[in-house]
Coordinates of C-alpha atoms in Angstrom, one line a residue:
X266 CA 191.2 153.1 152.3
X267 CA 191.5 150.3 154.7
X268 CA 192.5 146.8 152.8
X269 CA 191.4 143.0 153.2
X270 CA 192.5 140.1 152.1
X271 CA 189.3 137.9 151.1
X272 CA 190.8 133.8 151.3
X273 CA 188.6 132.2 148.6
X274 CA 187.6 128.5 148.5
X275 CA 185.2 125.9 147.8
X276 CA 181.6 126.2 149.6
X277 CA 180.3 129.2 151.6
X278 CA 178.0 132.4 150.5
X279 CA 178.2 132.7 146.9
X280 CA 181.4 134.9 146.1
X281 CA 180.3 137.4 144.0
X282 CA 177.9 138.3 146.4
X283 CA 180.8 138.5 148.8
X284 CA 182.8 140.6 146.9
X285 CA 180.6 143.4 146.2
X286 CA 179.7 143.8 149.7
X287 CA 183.7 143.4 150.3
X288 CA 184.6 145.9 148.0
X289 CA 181.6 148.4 149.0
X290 CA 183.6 148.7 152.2
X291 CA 187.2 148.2 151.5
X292 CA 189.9 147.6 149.0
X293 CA 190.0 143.7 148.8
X294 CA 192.7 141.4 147.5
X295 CA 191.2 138.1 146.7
X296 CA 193.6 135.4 147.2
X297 CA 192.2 132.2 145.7
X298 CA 193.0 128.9 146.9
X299 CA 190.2 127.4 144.5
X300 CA 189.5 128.1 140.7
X301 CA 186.8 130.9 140.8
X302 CA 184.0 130.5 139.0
X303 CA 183.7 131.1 135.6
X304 CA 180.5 133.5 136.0
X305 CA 182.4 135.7 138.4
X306 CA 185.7 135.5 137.1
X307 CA 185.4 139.0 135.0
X308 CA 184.2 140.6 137.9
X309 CA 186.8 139.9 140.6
X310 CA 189.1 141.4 138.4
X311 CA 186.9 144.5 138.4
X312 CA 186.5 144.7 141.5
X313 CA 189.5 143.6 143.6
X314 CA 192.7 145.2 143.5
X315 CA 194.6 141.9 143.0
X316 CA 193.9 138.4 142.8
X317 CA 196.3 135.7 143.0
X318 CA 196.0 132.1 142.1
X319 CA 199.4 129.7 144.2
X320 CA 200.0 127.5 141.6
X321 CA 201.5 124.9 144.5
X322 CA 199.5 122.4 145.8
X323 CA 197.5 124.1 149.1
X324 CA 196.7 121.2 151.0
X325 CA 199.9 121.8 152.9
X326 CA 201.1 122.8 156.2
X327 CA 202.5 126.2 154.9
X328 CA 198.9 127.5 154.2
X329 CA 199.2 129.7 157.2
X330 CA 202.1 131.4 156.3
X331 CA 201.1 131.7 152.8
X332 CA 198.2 133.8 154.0
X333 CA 199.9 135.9 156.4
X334 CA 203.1 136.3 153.6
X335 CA 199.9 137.7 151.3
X336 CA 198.7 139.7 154.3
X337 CA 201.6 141.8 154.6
X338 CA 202.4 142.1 151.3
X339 CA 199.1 143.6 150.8
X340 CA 199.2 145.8 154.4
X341 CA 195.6 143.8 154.9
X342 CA 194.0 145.3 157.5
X343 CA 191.5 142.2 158.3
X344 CA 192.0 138.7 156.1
X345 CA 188.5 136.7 156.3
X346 CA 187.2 133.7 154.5
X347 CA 183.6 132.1 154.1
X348 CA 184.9 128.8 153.1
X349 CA 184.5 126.4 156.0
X350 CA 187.3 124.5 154.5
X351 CA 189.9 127.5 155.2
X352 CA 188.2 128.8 158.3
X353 CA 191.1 127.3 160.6
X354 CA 193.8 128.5 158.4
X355 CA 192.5 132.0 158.2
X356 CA 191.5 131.9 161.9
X357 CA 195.6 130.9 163.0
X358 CA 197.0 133.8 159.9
X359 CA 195.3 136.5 162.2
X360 CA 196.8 135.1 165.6
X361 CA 200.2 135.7 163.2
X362 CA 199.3 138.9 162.2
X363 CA 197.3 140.2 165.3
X364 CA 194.2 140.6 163.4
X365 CA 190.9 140.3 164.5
X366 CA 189.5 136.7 163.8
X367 CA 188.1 133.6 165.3
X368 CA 190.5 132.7 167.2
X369 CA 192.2 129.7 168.3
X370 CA 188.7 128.1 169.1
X371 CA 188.4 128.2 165.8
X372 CA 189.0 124.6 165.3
X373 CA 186.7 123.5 167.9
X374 CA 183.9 124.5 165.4
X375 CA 185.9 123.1 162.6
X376 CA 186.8 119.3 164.0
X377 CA 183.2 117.8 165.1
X378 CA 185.1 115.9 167.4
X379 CA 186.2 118.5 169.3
X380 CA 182.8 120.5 169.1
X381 CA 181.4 117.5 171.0
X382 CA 183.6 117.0 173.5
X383 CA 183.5 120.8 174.5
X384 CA 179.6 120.8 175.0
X385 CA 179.8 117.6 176.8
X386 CA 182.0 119.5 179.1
X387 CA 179.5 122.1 179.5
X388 CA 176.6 120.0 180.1
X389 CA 174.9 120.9 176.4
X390 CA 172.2 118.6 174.8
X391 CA 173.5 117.1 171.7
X392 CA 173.3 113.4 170.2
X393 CA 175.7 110.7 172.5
X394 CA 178.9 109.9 170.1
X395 CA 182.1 108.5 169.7
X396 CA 185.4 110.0 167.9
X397 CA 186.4 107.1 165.5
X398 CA 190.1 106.7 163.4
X399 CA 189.8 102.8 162.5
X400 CA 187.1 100.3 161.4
X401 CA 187.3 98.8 164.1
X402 CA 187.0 101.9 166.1
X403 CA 183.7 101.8 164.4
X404 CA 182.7 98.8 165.1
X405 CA 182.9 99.1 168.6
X406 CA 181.1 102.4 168.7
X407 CA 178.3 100.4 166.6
X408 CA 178.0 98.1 169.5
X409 CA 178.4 100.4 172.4
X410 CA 175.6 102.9 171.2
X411 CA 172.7 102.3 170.9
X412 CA 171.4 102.7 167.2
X413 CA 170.7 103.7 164.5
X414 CA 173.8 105.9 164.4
X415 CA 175.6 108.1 161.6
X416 CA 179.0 108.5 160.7
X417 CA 180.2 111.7 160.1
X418 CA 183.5 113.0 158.4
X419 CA 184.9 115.4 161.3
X420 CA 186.1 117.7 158.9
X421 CA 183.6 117.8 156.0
X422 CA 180.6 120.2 155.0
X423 CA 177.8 119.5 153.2
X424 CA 176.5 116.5 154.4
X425 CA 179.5 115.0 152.3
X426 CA 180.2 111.0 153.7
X427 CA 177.3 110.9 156.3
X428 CA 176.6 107.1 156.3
X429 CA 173.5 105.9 158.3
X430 CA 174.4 102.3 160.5
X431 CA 171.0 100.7 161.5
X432 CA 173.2 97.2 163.3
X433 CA 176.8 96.6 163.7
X434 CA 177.7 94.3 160.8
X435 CA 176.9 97.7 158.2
X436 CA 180.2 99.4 160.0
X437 CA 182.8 97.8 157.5
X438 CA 180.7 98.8 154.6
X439 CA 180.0 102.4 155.9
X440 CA 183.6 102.8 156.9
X441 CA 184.9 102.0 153.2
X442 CA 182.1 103.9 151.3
X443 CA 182.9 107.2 153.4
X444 CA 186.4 107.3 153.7
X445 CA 186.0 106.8 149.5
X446 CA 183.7 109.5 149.6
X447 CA 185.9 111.9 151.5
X448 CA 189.0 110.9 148.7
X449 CA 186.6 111.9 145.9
X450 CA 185.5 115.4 147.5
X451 CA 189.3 116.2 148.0
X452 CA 189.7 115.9 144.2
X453 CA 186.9 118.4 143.4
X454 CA 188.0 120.8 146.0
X455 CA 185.4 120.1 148.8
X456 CA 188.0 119.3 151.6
X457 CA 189.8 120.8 154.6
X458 CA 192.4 123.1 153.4
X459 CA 195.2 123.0 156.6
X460 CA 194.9 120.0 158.6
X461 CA 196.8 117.0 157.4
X462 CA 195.1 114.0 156.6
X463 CA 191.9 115.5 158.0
X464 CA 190.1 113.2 155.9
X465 CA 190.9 109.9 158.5
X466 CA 189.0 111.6 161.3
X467 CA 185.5 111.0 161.7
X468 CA 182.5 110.5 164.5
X469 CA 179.7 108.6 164.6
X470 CA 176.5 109.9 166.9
X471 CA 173.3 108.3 167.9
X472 CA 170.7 109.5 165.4
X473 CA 168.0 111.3 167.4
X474 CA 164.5 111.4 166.3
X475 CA 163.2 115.0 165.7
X476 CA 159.3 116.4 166.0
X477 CA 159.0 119.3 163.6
X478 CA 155.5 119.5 164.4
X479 CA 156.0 120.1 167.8
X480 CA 157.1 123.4 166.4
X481 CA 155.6 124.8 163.4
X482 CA 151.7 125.1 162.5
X483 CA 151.7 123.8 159.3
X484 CA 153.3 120.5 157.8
X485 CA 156.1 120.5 155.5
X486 CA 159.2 121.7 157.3
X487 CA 161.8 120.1 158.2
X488 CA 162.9 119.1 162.3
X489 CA 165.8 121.1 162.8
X490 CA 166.5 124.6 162.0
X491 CA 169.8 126.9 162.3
X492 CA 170.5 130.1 164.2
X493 CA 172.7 132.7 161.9
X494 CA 175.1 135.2 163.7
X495 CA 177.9 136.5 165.0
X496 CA 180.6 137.2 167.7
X497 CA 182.0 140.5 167.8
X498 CA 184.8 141.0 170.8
X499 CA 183.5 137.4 172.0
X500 CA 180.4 138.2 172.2
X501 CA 177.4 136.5 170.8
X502 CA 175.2 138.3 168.5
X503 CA 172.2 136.3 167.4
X504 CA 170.6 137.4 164.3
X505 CA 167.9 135.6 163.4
X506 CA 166.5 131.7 162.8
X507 CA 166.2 129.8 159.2
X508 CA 164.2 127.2 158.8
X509 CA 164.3 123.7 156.5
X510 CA 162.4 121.8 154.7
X511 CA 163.4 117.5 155.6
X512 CA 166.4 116.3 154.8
X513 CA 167.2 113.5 152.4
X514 CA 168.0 110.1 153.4
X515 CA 170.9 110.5 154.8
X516 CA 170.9 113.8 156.0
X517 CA 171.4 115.9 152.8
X518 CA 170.2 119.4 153.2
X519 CA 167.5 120.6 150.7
X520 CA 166.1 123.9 151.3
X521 CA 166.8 127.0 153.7
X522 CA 163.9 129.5 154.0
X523 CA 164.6 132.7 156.3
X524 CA 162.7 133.7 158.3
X525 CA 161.8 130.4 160.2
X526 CA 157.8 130.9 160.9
X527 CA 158.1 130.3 164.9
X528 CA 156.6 131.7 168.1
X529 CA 158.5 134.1 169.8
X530 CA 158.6 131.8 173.0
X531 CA 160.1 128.8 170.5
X532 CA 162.4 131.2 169.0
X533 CA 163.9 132.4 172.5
X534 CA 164.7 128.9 173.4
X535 CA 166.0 128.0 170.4
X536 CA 168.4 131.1 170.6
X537 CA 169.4 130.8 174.5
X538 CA 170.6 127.4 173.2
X539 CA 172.6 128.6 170.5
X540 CA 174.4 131.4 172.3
X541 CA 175.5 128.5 174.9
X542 CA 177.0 126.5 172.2
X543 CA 178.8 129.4 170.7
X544 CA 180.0 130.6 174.2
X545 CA 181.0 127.4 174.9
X546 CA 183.5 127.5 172.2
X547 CA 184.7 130.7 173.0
X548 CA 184.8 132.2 169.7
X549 CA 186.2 135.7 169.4
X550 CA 185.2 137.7 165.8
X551 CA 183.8 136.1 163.3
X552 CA 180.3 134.8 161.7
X553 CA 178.5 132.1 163.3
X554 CA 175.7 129.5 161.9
X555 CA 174.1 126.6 164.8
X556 CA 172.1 123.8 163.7
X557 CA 169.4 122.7 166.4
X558 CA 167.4 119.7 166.3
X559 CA 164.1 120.2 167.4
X560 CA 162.2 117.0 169.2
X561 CA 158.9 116.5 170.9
X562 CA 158.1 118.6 174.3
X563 CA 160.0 121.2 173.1
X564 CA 163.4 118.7 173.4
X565 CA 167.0 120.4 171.5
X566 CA 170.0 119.0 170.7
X567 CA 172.7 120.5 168.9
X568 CA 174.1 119.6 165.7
X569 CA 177.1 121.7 165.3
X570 CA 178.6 125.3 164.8
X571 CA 180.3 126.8 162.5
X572 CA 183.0 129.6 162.7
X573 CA 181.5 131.6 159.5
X574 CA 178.1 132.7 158.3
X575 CA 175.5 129.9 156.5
X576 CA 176.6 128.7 153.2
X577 CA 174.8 128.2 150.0
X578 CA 172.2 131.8 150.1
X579 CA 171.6 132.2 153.7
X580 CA 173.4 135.9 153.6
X581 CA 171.6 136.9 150.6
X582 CA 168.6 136.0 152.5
X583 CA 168.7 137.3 155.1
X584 CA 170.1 140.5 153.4
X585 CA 166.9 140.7 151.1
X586 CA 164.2 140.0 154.1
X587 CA 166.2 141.9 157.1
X588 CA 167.8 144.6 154.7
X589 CA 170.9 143.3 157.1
X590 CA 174.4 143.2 154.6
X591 CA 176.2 140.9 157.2
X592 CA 179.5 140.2 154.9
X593 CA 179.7 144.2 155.1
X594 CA 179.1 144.6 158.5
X595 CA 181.4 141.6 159.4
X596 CA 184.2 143.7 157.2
X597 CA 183.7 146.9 158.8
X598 CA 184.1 144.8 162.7
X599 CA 187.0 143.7 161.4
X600 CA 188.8 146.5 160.3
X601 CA 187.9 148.2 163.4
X602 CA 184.6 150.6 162.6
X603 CA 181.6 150.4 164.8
X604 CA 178.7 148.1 163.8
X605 CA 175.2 148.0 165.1
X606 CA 174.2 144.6 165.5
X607 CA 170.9 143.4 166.5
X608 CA 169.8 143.7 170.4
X609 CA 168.4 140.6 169.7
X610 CA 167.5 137.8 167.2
X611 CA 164.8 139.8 164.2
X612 CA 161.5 137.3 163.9
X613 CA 159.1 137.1 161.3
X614 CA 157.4 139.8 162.2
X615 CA 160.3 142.6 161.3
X616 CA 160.9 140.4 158.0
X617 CA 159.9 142.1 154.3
X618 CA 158.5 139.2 153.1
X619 CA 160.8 135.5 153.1
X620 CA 163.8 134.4 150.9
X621 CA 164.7 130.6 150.6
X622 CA 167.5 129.0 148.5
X623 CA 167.1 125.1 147.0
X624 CA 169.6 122.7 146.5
X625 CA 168.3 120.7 143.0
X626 CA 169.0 117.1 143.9
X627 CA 167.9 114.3 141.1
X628 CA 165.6 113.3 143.3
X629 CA 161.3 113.3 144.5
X630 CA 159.6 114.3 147.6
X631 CA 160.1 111.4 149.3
X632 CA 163.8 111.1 148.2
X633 CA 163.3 108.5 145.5
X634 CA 166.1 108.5 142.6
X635 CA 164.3 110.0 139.2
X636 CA 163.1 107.7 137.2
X637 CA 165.5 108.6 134.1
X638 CA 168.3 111.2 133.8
X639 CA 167.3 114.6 132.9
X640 CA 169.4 117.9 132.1
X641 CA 169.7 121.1 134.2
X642 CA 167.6 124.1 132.0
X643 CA 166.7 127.3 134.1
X644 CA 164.5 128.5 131.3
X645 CA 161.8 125.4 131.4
X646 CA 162.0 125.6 135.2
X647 CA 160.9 129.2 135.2
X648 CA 158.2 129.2 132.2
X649 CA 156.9 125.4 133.3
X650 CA 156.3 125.7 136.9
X651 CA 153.7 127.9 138.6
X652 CA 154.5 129.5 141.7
X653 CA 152.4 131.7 144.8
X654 CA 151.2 135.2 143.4
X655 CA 154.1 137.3 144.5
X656 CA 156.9 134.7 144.5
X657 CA 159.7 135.2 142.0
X658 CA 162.5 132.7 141.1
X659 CA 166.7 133.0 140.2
X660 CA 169.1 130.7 140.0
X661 CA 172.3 130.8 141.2
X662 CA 174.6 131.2 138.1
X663 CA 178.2 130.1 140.0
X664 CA 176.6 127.5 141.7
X665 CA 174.8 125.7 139.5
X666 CA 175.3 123.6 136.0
X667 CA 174.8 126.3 132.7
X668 CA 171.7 125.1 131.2
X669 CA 171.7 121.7 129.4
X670 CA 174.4 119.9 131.9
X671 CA 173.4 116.7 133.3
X672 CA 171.9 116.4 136.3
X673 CA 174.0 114.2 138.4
X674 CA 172.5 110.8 140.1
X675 CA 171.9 111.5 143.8
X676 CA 175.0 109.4 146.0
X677 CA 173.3 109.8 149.4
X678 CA 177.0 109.5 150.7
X679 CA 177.8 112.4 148.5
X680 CA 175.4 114.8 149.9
X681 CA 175.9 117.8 148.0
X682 CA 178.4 117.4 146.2
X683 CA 175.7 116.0 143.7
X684 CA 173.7 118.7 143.2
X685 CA 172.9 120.5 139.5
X686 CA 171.6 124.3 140.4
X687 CA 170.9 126.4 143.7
X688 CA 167.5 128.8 143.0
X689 CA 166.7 131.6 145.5
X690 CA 163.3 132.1 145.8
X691 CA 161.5 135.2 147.0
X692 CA 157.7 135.3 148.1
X693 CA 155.1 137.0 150.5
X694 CA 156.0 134.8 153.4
X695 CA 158.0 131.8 154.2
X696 CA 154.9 129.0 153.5
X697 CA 154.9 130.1 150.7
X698 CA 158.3 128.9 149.8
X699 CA 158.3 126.3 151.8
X700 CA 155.0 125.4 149.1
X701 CA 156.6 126.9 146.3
X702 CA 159.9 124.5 146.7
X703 CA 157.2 121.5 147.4
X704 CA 155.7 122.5 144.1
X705 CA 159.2 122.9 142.4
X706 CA 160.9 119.7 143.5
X707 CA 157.6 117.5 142.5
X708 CA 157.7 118.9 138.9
X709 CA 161.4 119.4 138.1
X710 CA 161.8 115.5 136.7
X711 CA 159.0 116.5 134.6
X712 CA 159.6 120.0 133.0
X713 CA 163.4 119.2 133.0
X714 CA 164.4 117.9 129.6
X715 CA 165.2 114.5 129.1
X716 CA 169.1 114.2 128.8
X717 CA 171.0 113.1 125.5
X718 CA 172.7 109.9 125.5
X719 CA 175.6 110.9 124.5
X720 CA 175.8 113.4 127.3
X721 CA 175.8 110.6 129.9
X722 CA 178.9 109.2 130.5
X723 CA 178.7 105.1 131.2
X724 CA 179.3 105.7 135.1
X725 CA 177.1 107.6 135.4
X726 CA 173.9 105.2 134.3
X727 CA 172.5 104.3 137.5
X728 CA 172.3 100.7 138.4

């Protein structure tokens, strides 16, 4: 039986759905650069034939070799991750080993500073920018570009330290408040795994002004959307388009409902775009995920890619509305068996109904704080909210608070690193998610119970 070493860390598709679909195809060693979570725990034991926990600090330059040292122990076949924080690692372990993997482009979908500067060479529509190391690097991109802008960690996921600059004398303060931000997600695990001090490099881009309704019939979704896929022998295998409900202020992601409800015409434009920006980076074997902004007269511009599938439940939903198990199929390319992709990116009308997964965030539909602090509780969320005829919800046991945490106050700057509970969502078609979730994040400050006060700690009191 062939053997894979699965590299787990923070963020990604949740992992015991990767490990199932790991472990239908393979014998899989998990090596764990991140504590798993306690709901899986039992079940990676079952089901891997070793697991091993480095009890040295793995922010280090020796993560490479500690993968490959763990490869050939193992007589791993393939090695693959779905963290984007050990993509580059894993990605530079197979070069070692001469495994299939991303390959060395793997950082340009990693370092958003790179990204950039390789579609500007190839004449792609994304946002104008600036690479910035210093405040006062800042501060002259804050008067050279015309605003408002964001600042971006170049190494973070999540929406973790995006900062919004709306005139030049906000720099300072954005500068402090995200390199703080990026400090705090290193301590909880949310943080690049192999580059040193990856948490000084950042970009700051103009913000460009998006026209959802350009694009879909109906109100309610969001002005971007993200093309999931995959490159197999370097080339580009589109599978098919997600779409979002709006951000919150900054740019914290909310919802992801597959499929995204657009014409065929929209969708082929929005896929010839993405299969540019992957080309351009010249991936070689790996899963892919595109974010596209979508403006007015049918106007793109990228956002970034990413050397590994959609995080949070984009495989499981596209799993449950394509019947397509892409962590098995990326396993089985990998270890050198023939896959079937699709001939072309699947549209809503080869979907089995729609799937979408919500991040809970402590705050409204217009992405006002709650009023008072309330406590995470699956059970009055399910019984107290009515949903579509056909629609049923879950939540997301390993990535989500057990039932009475407190939910966390919403830190724009923190993006998700804030959130209490991820819910996947099932219904007819994907409105009715995308009305379901409407419908969800209205009543959830109300059906949620209040939260003791002597669960709150005195930090936590909003201002």
């Amino acid at each position: 039986m062939s053997k894979v070493l699965l590299v787990h860390a923070k963020g990604g598709p949740p992992l015991g759905h990767v490990l199932s679909r790991t472990a239908a195809r393979a014998e899989v060693h998990l090596l764990a650069l991140s504590a798993l979570p306690p709901a899986v725990a039992g079940s990676a034991r079952r089901l891997c034939a070793s697991v091993v926990t480095p009890v040295d600090d793995v922010h280090r330059p020796d993560l490479v070799s500690l993968i490959v040292s763990r490869a050939e122990a193992v007589g791993a076949d393939a090695v693959l991750t779905f963290s984007e924080y050990a993509v580059v690692a894993v990605a530079e372990a197979c070069e070692v080993l001469g495994l299939a993997g991303a390959g060395r482009a793997a950082e340009l979908a990693r370092d958003k500073r790179l990204m950039r500067h390789t579609w500007r060479q190839h004449g792609l529509p994304q946002p104008e920018f600036r690479p910035v190391a210093t405040e006062a690097d800042l501060r002259e991109a804050a008067h050279s570009l015309p605003g408002p802008l964001l600042l971006k960690a170049a190494w973070s996921a999540g929406s973790t330290a995006h900062q919004i600059i709306r005139s030049p004398h906000e720099a300072p303060a954005a500068w402090a408040r995200s390199r703080a931000v990026m400090a705090e997600s290193a301590q909880l695990g949310y943080a690049e795994l192999h580059v040193a001090e990856a948490d000084a490099d950042f970009v700051v881009e103009q913000i460009v002004t998006g026209t959802a309704s350009d694009w879909f019939d109906e109100p309610g979704w969001g002005d971007y959307v993200s093309v999931e896929g995959v490159v197999a022998d370097g080339t580009f295998h589109p599978v098919c388009l997600s779409g979002r409900m709006p951000t919150v202020e900054p740019f914290t992601e909310r919802a992801s409902i597959t499929p995204a409800p657009l014409p065929q015409d929209a969708q082929d434009r929005i896929v010839h775009l993405a299969r540019r920006a992957v080309d351009a980076l010249g991936l070689r074997d790996c899963g892919t995920h595109t974010e596209i902004k979508l403006g007015a007269d049918g106007g793109m511009w990228l956002i970034e890619t990413a050397a590994r599938f959609g995080g949070a439940m984009t495989v499981p939903q596209i799993e449950e509305v394509f019947g397509l198990d892409l962590v098995g199929m990326l396993v089985d390319h990998l270890i050198g068996r023939r896959v079937e992709w699709p001939e072309q990116a699947l549209t809503p009308a080869e979907a089995r109904g729609a799937a979408g997964s919500l991040v809970v965030l402590a705050v409204d539909g217009r992405g006002r704080a709650w009023p008072d602090r309330r406590a995470w509780d699956f059970p009055a969320v399910s019984a107290g909210i009515p949903l579509s005829r056909g629609s049923d919800l879950s939540v997301v046991a390993e990535s989500s608070l057990p039932d009475g945490g407190v939910v966390p106050v919403y830190d724009p700057a923190a993006g998700a690193n804030t959130m209490a509970a991820l819910c996947l969502l099932s219904a007819t078609d994907a409105r009715s998610v995308l009305r379901d979730f409407e419908t969800l994040v209205d009543a959830l400050p109300r059906v949620l119970p209040a939260a003791q006060p002597s669960a709150v700690r005195p930090e936590e009191v909003p201002a």
